mmCIF file with all atom_site columns, C-alpha atoms in Angstrom:
data_model
loop_
_atom_site.group_PDB
_atom_site.id
_atom_site.type_symbol
_atom_site.label_atom_id
_atom_site.label_alt_id
_atom_site.label_comp_id
_atom_site.label_asym_id
_atom_site.label_entity_id
_atom_site.label_seq_id
_atom_site.pdbx_PDB_ins_code
_atom_site.Cartn_x
_atom_site.Cartn_y
_atom_site.Cartn_z
_atom_site.occupancy
_atom_site.B_iso_or_equiv
_atom_site.pdbx_formal_charge
_atom_site.auth_seq_id
_atom_site.auth_comp_id
_atom_site.auth_asym_id
_atom_site.auth_atom_id
_atom_site.pdbx_PDB_model_num
ATOM 1   C CA . UNK X 1 1   ? -47.992 0.201  -44.064 1.00 0.00 ? 16  UNK X CA 1
ATOM 2   C CA . UNK X 1 2   ? -48.305 3.860  -44.363 1.00 0.00 ? 17  UNK X CA 1
ATOM 3   C CA . UNK X 1 3   ? -48.928 4.566  -41.206 1.00 0.00 ? 18  UNK X CA 1
ATOM 4   C CA . UNK X 1 4   ? -46.050 2.432  -39.999 1.00 0.00 ? 19  UNK X CA 1
ATOM 5   C CA . UNK X 1 5   ? -43.311 4.258  -41.901 1.00 0.00 ? 20  UNK X CA 1
ATOM 6   C CA . UNK X 1 6   ? -44.614 7.394  -40.691 1.00 0.00 ? 21  UNK X CA 1
ATOM 7   C CA . UNK X 1 7   ? -44.226 6.182  -36.878 1.00 0.00 ? 22  UNK X CA 1
ATOM 8   C CA . UNK X 1 8   ? -40.879 5.566  -38.194 1.00 0.00 ? 23  UNK X CA 1
ATOM 9   C CA . UNK X 1 9   ? -39.956 8.657  -39.684 1.00 0.00 ? 24  UNK X CA 1
ATOM 10  C CA . UNK X 1 10  ? -41.067 10.749 -36.321 1.00 0.00 ? 25  UNK X CA 1
ATOM 11  C CA . UNK X 1 11  ? -39.557 7.700  -34.227 1.00 0.00 ? 26  UNK X CA 1
ATOM 12  C CA . UNK X 1 12  ? -36.164 8.483  -36.295 1.00 0.00 ? 27  UNK X CA 1
ATOM 13  C CA . UNK X 1 13  ? -36.829 12.048 -36.257 1.00 0.00 ? 28  UNK X CA 1
ATOM 14  C CA . UNK X 1 14  ? -37.049 12.636 -32.823 1.00 0.00 ? 29  UNK X CA 1
ATOM 15  C CA . UNK X 1 15  ? -34.113 10.535 -31.725 1.00 0.00 ? 30  UNK X CA 1
ATOM 16  C CA . UNK X 1 16  ? -32.365 12.457 -34.418 1.00 0.00 ? 31  UNK X CA 1
ATOM 17  C CA . UNK X 1 17  ? -33.712 15.824 -32.822 1.00 0.00 ? 32  UNK X CA 1
ATOM 18  C CA . UNK X 1 18  ? -31.751 14.510 -29.361 1.00 0.00 ? 33  UNK X CA 1
ATOM 19  C CA . UNK X 1 19  ? -28.576 13.410 -30.957 1.00 0.00 ? 34  UNK X CA 1
ATOM 20  C CA . UNK X 1 20  ? -28.105 17.107 -32.051 1.00 0.00 ? 35  UNK X CA 1
ATOM 21  C CA . UNK X 1 21  ? -29.022 18.701 -29.222 1.00 0.00 ? 36  UNK X CA 1
ATOM 22  C CA . UNK X 1 22  ? -25.755 17.333 -27.130 1.00 0.00 ? 37  UNK X CA 1
ATOM 23  C CA . UNK X 1 23  ? -22.815 18.433 -26.651 1.00 0.00 ? 38  UNK X CA 1
ATOM 24  C CA . UNK X 1 24  ? -21.028 15.638 -27.459 1.00 0.00 ? 39  UNK X CA 1
ATOM 25  C CA . UNK X 1 25  ? -20.063 16.018 -31.488 1.00 0.00 ? 40  UNK X CA 1
ATOM 26  C CA . UNK X 1 26  ? -20.070 12.751 -32.179 1.00 0.00 ? 41  UNK X CA 1
ATOM 27  C CA . UNK X 1 27  ? -23.354 12.691 -31.380 1.00 0.00 ? 42  UNK X CA 1
ATOM 28  C CA . UNK X 1 28  ? -24.547 15.430 -33.589 1.00 0.00 ? 43  UNK X CA 1
ATOM 29  C CA . UNK X 1 29  ? -22.881 13.623 -36.387 1.00 0.00 ? 44  UNK X CA 1
ATOM 30  C CA . UNK X 1 30  ? -24.410 10.492 -35.808 1.00 0.00 ? 45  UNK X CA 1
ATOM 31  C CA . UNK X 1 31  ? -27.421 12.597 -35.322 1.00 0.00 ? 46  UNK X CA 1
ATOM 32  C CA . UNK X 1 32  ? -27.227 13.597 -39.025 1.00 0.00 ? 47  UNK X CA 1
ATOM 33  C CA . UNK X 1 33  ? -27.109 10.410 -40.581 1.00 0.00 ? 48  UNK X CA 1
ATOM 34  C CA . UNK X 1 34  ? -30.400 9.603  -38.691 1.00 0.00 ? 49  UNK X CA 1
ATOM 35  C CA . UNK X 1 35  ? -32.306 12.772 -40.029 1.00 0.00 ? 50  UNK X CA 1
ATOM 36  C CA . UNK X 1 36  ? -30.867 12.072 -43.489 1.00 0.00 ? 51  UNK X CA 1
ATOM 37  C CA . UNK X 1 37  ? -32.419 8.256  -42.887 1.00 0.00 ? 52  UNK X CA 1
ATOM 38  C CA . UNK X 1 38  ? -36.049 9.424  -42.002 1.00 0.00 ? 53  UNK X CA 1
ATOM 39  C CA . UNK X 1 39  ? -35.659 12.162 -44.512 1.00 0.00 ? 54  UNK X CA 1
ATOM 40  C CA . UNK X 1 40  ? -35.141 9.227  -46.911 1.00 0.00 ? 55  UNK X CA 1
ATOM 41  C CA . UNK X 1 41  ? -37.759 7.208  -45.893 1.00 0.00 ? 56  UNK X CA 1
ATOM 42  C CA . UNK X 1 42  ? -39.922 9.945  -46.139 1.00 0.00 ? 57  UNK X CA 1
ATOM 43  C CA . UNK X 1 43  ? -39.239 10.456 -49.424 1.00 0.00 ? 58  UNK X CA 1
ATOM 44  C CA . UNK X 1 44  ? -40.357 7.000  -50.310 1.00 0.00 ? 59  UNK X CA 1
ATOM 45  C CA . UNK X 1 45  ? -43.238 7.155  -47.548 1.00 0.00 ? 60  UNK X CA 1
ATOM 46  C CA . UNK X 1 46  ? -44.599 9.827  -49.771 1.00 0.00 ? 61  UNK X CA 1
ATOM 47  C CA . UNK X 1 47  ? -43.394 8.665  -53.485 1.00 0.00 ? 62  UNK X CA 1
ATOM 48  C CA . UNK X 1 48  ? -46.327 5.714  -52.361 1.00 0.00 ? 63  UNK X CA 1
ATOM 49  C CA . UNK X 1 49  ? -46.038 1.844  -54.227 1.00 0.00 ? 64  UNK X CA 1
ATOM 50  C CA . UNK X 1 50  ? -47.279 2.111  -57.668 1.00 0.00 ? 65  UNK X CA 1
ATOM 51  C CA . UNK X 1 51  ? -47.613 -0.464 -59.645 1.00 0.00 ? 66  UNK X CA 1
ATOM 52  C CA . UNK X 1 52  ? -46.779 -0.162 -63.491 1.00 0.00 ? 67  UNK X CA 1
ATOM 53  C CA . UNK X 1 53  ? -44.605 -0.492 -66.442 1.00 0.00 ? 68  UNK X CA 1
ATOM 54  C CA . UNK X 1 54  ? -41.187 1.214  -67.116 1.00 0.00 ? 69  UNK X CA 1
ATOM 55  C CA . UNK X 1 55  ? -41.507 4.426  -68.348 1.00 0.00 ? 70  UNK X CA 1
ATOM 56  C CA . UNK X 1 56  ? -41.595 3.798  -71.924 1.00 0.00 ? 71  UNK X CA 1
ATOM 57  C CA . UNK X 1 57  ? -42.297 6.097  -74.562 1.00 0.00 ? 72  UNK X CA 1
ATOM 58  C CA . UNK X 1 58  ? -43.366 3.377  -76.682 1.00 0.00 ? 73  UNK X CA 1
ATOM 59  C CA . UNK X 1 59  ? -45.793 2.086  -74.732 1.00 0.00 ? 74  UNK X CA 1
ATOM 60  C CA . UNK X 1 60  ? -47.788 6.347  -73.805 1.00 0.00 ? 75  UNK X CA 1
ATOM 61  C CA . UNK X 1 61  ? -50.811 4.539  -73.157 1.00 0.00 ? 76  UNK X CA 1
ATOM 62  C CA . UNK X 1 62  ? -49.739 2.378  -70.130 1.00 0.00 ? 77  UNK X CA 1
ATOM 63  C CA . UNK X 1 63  ? -49.730 2.914  -66.976 1.00 0.00 ? 78  UNK X CA 1
ATOM 64  C CA . UNK X 1 64  ? -46.238 3.040  -65.845 1.00 0.00 ? 79  UNK X CA 1
ATOM 65  C CA . UNK X 1 65  ? -44.112 3.741  -62.175 1.00 0.00 ? 80  UNK X CA 1
ATOM 66  C CA . UNK X 1 66  ? -42.680 7.359  -61.007 1.00 0.00 ? 81  UNK X CA 1
ATOM 67  C CA . UNK X 1 67  ? -39.025 6.632  -60.881 1.00 0.00 ? 82  UNK X CA 1
ATOM 68  C CA . UNK X 1 68  ? -38.368 9.827  -59.154 1.00 0.00 ? 83  UNK X CA 1
ATOM 69  C CA . UNK X 1 69  ? -38.551 9.262  -55.503 1.00 0.00 ? 84  UNK X CA 1
ATOM 70  C CA . UNK X 1 70  ? -36.404 6.401  -55.730 1.00 0.00 ? 85  UNK X CA 1
ATOM 71  C CA . UNK X 1 71  ? -33.700 8.894  -57.728 1.00 0.00 ? 86  UNK X CA 1
ATOM 72  C CA . UNK X 1 72  ? -33.847 11.592 -55.577 1.00 0.00 ? 87  UNK X CA 1
ATOM 73  C CA . UNK X 1 73  ? -33.156 8.775  -52.586 1.00 0.00 ? 88  UNK X CA 1
ATOM 74  C CA . UNK X 1 74  ? -30.123 7.731  -54.667 1.00 0.00 ? 89  UNK X CA 1
ATOM 75  C CA . UNK X 1 75  ? -28.925 11.157 -54.638 1.00 0.00 ? 90  UNK X CA 1
ATOM 76  C CA . UNK X 1 76  ? -29.209 11.520 -51.404 1.00 0.00 ? 91  UNK X CA 1
ATOM 77  C CA . UNK X 1 77  ? -27.439 8.963  -49.750 1.00 0.00 ? 92  UNK X CA 1
ATOM 78  C CA . UNK X 1 78  ? -24.878 9.684  -51.898 1.00 0.00 ? 93  UNK X CA 1
ATOM 79  C CA . UNK X 1 79  ? -24.875 13.157 -50.272 1.00 0.00 ? 94  UNK X CA 1
ATOM 80  C CA . UNK X 1 80  ? -25.424 12.620 -46.832 1.00 0.00 ? 95  UNK X CA 1
ATOM 81  C CA . UNK X 1 81  ? -22.948 9.778  -47.051 1.00 0.00 ? 96  UNK X CA 1
ATOM 82  C CA . UNK X 1 82  ? -20.500 12.422 -48.069 1.00 0.00 ? 97  UNK X CA 1
ATOM 83  C CA . UNK X 1 83  ? -21.437 14.817 -45.777 1.00 0.00 ? 98  UNK X CA 1
ATOM 84  C CA . UNK X 1 84  ? -21.098 12.819 -42.640 1.00 0.00 ? 99  UNK X CA 1
ATOM 85  C CA . UNK X 1 85  ? -17.916 10.835 -44.392 1.00 0.00 ? 100 UNK X CA 1
ATOM 86  C CA . UNK X 1 86  ? -16.468 14.769 -44.341 1.00 0.00 ? 101 UNK X CA 1
ATOM 87  C CA . UNK X 1 87  ? -17.886 15.733 -40.795 1.00 0.00 ? 102 UNK X CA 1
ATOM 88  C CA . UNK X 1 88  ? -16.015 12.689 -39.080 1.00 0.00 ? 103 UNK X CA 1
ATOM 89  C CA . UNK X 1 89  ? -12.797 13.616 -40.795 1.00 0.00 ? 104 UNK X CA 1
ATOM 90  C CA . UNK X 1 90  ? -13.344 17.233 -39.573 1.00 0.00 ? 105 UNK X CA 1
ATOM 91  C CA . UNK X 1 91  ? -14.285 16.079 -35.264 1.00 0.00 ? 106 UNK X CA 1
ATOM 92  C CA . UNK X 1 92  ? -11.475 13.382 -35.713 1.00 0.00 ? 107 UNK X CA 1
ATOM 93  C CA . UNK X 1 93  ? -8.591  16.816 -36.771 1.00 0.00 ? 108 UNK X CA 1
ATOM 94  C CA . UNK X 1 94  ? -10.267 18.347 -34.304 1.00 0.00 ? 109 UNK X CA 1
ATOM 95  C CA . UNK X 1 95  ? -9.730  16.430 -31.342 1.00 0.00 ? 110 UNK X CA 1
ATOM 96  C CA . UNK X 1 96  ? -6.082  15.680 -32.150 1.00 0.00 ? 111 UNK X CA 1
ATOM 97  C CA . UNK X 1 97  ? -6.011  19.613 -32.603 1.00 0.00 ? 112 UNK X CA 1
ATOM 98  C CA . UNK X 1 98  ? -7.677  20.405 -29.300 1.00 0.00 ? 113 UNK X CA 1
ATOM 99  C CA . UNK X 1 99  ? -7.898  17.203 -27.475 1.00 0.00 ? 114 UNK X CA 1
ATOM 100 C CA . UNK X 1 100 ? -11.572 17.353 -26.746 1.00 0.00 ? 115 UNK X CA 1
ATOM 101 C CA . UNK X 1 101 ? -14.506 16.689 -28.596 1.00 0.00 ? 116 UNK X CA 1
ATOM 102 C CA . UNK X 1 102 ? -17.123 19.089 -26.500 1.00 0.00 ? 117 UNK X CA 1
ATOM 103 C CA . UNK X 1 103 ? -18.885 21.069 -28.781 1.00 0.00 ? 118 UNK X CA 1
ATOM 104 C CA . UNK X 1 104 ? -18.379 23.916 -25.641 1.00 0.00 ? 119 UNK X CA 1
ATOM 105 C CA . UNK X 1 105 ? -14.882 23.583 -25.973 1.00 0.00 ? 120 UNK X CA 1
ATOM 106 C CA . UNK X 1 106 ? -14.405 23.587 -29.603 1.00 0.00 ? 121 UNK X CA 1
ATOM 107 C CA . UNK X 1 107 ? -16.047 27.417 -29.469 1.00 0.00 ? 122 UNK X CA 1
ATOM 108 C CA . UNK X 1 108 ? -12.500 28.333 -28.167 1.00 0.00 ? 123 UNK X CA 1
ATOM 109 C CA . UNK X 1 109 ? -14.567 31.131 -25.757 1.00 0.00 ? 124 UNK X CA 1
ATOM 110 C CA . UNK X 1 110 ? -15.460 31.166 -22.214 1.00 0.00 ? 125 UNK X CA 1
ATOM 111 C CA . UNK X 1 111 ? -18.925 31.787 -21.173 1.00 0.00 ? 126 UNK X CA 1
ATOM 112 C CA . UNK X 1 112 ? -20.491 32.997 -18.018 1.00 0.00 ? 127 UNK X CA 1
#
């Protein structure tokens, strides 16, 4: 199961890299969202599946499940959603003002 997750993480990372390297700003934003999902899966895979009870202080001898990977993923999901929403609003305002979503046109300079 872990090898399947690692392959999926690699595919998501390569798709995200392809999208981030494009000239369209919407593709760049979608690439960052896909890359954040790849990172979430990486954290989940690295945390592993552990069987045990909830970590209570009264039962110190029993094996327990570490909740840190799930807490990190939940925090990362909220942060990536906020960043994606901000970037979408920023791209929409830039499209309204300038009239294009091409990153080369948004630079404001005429290169050779």
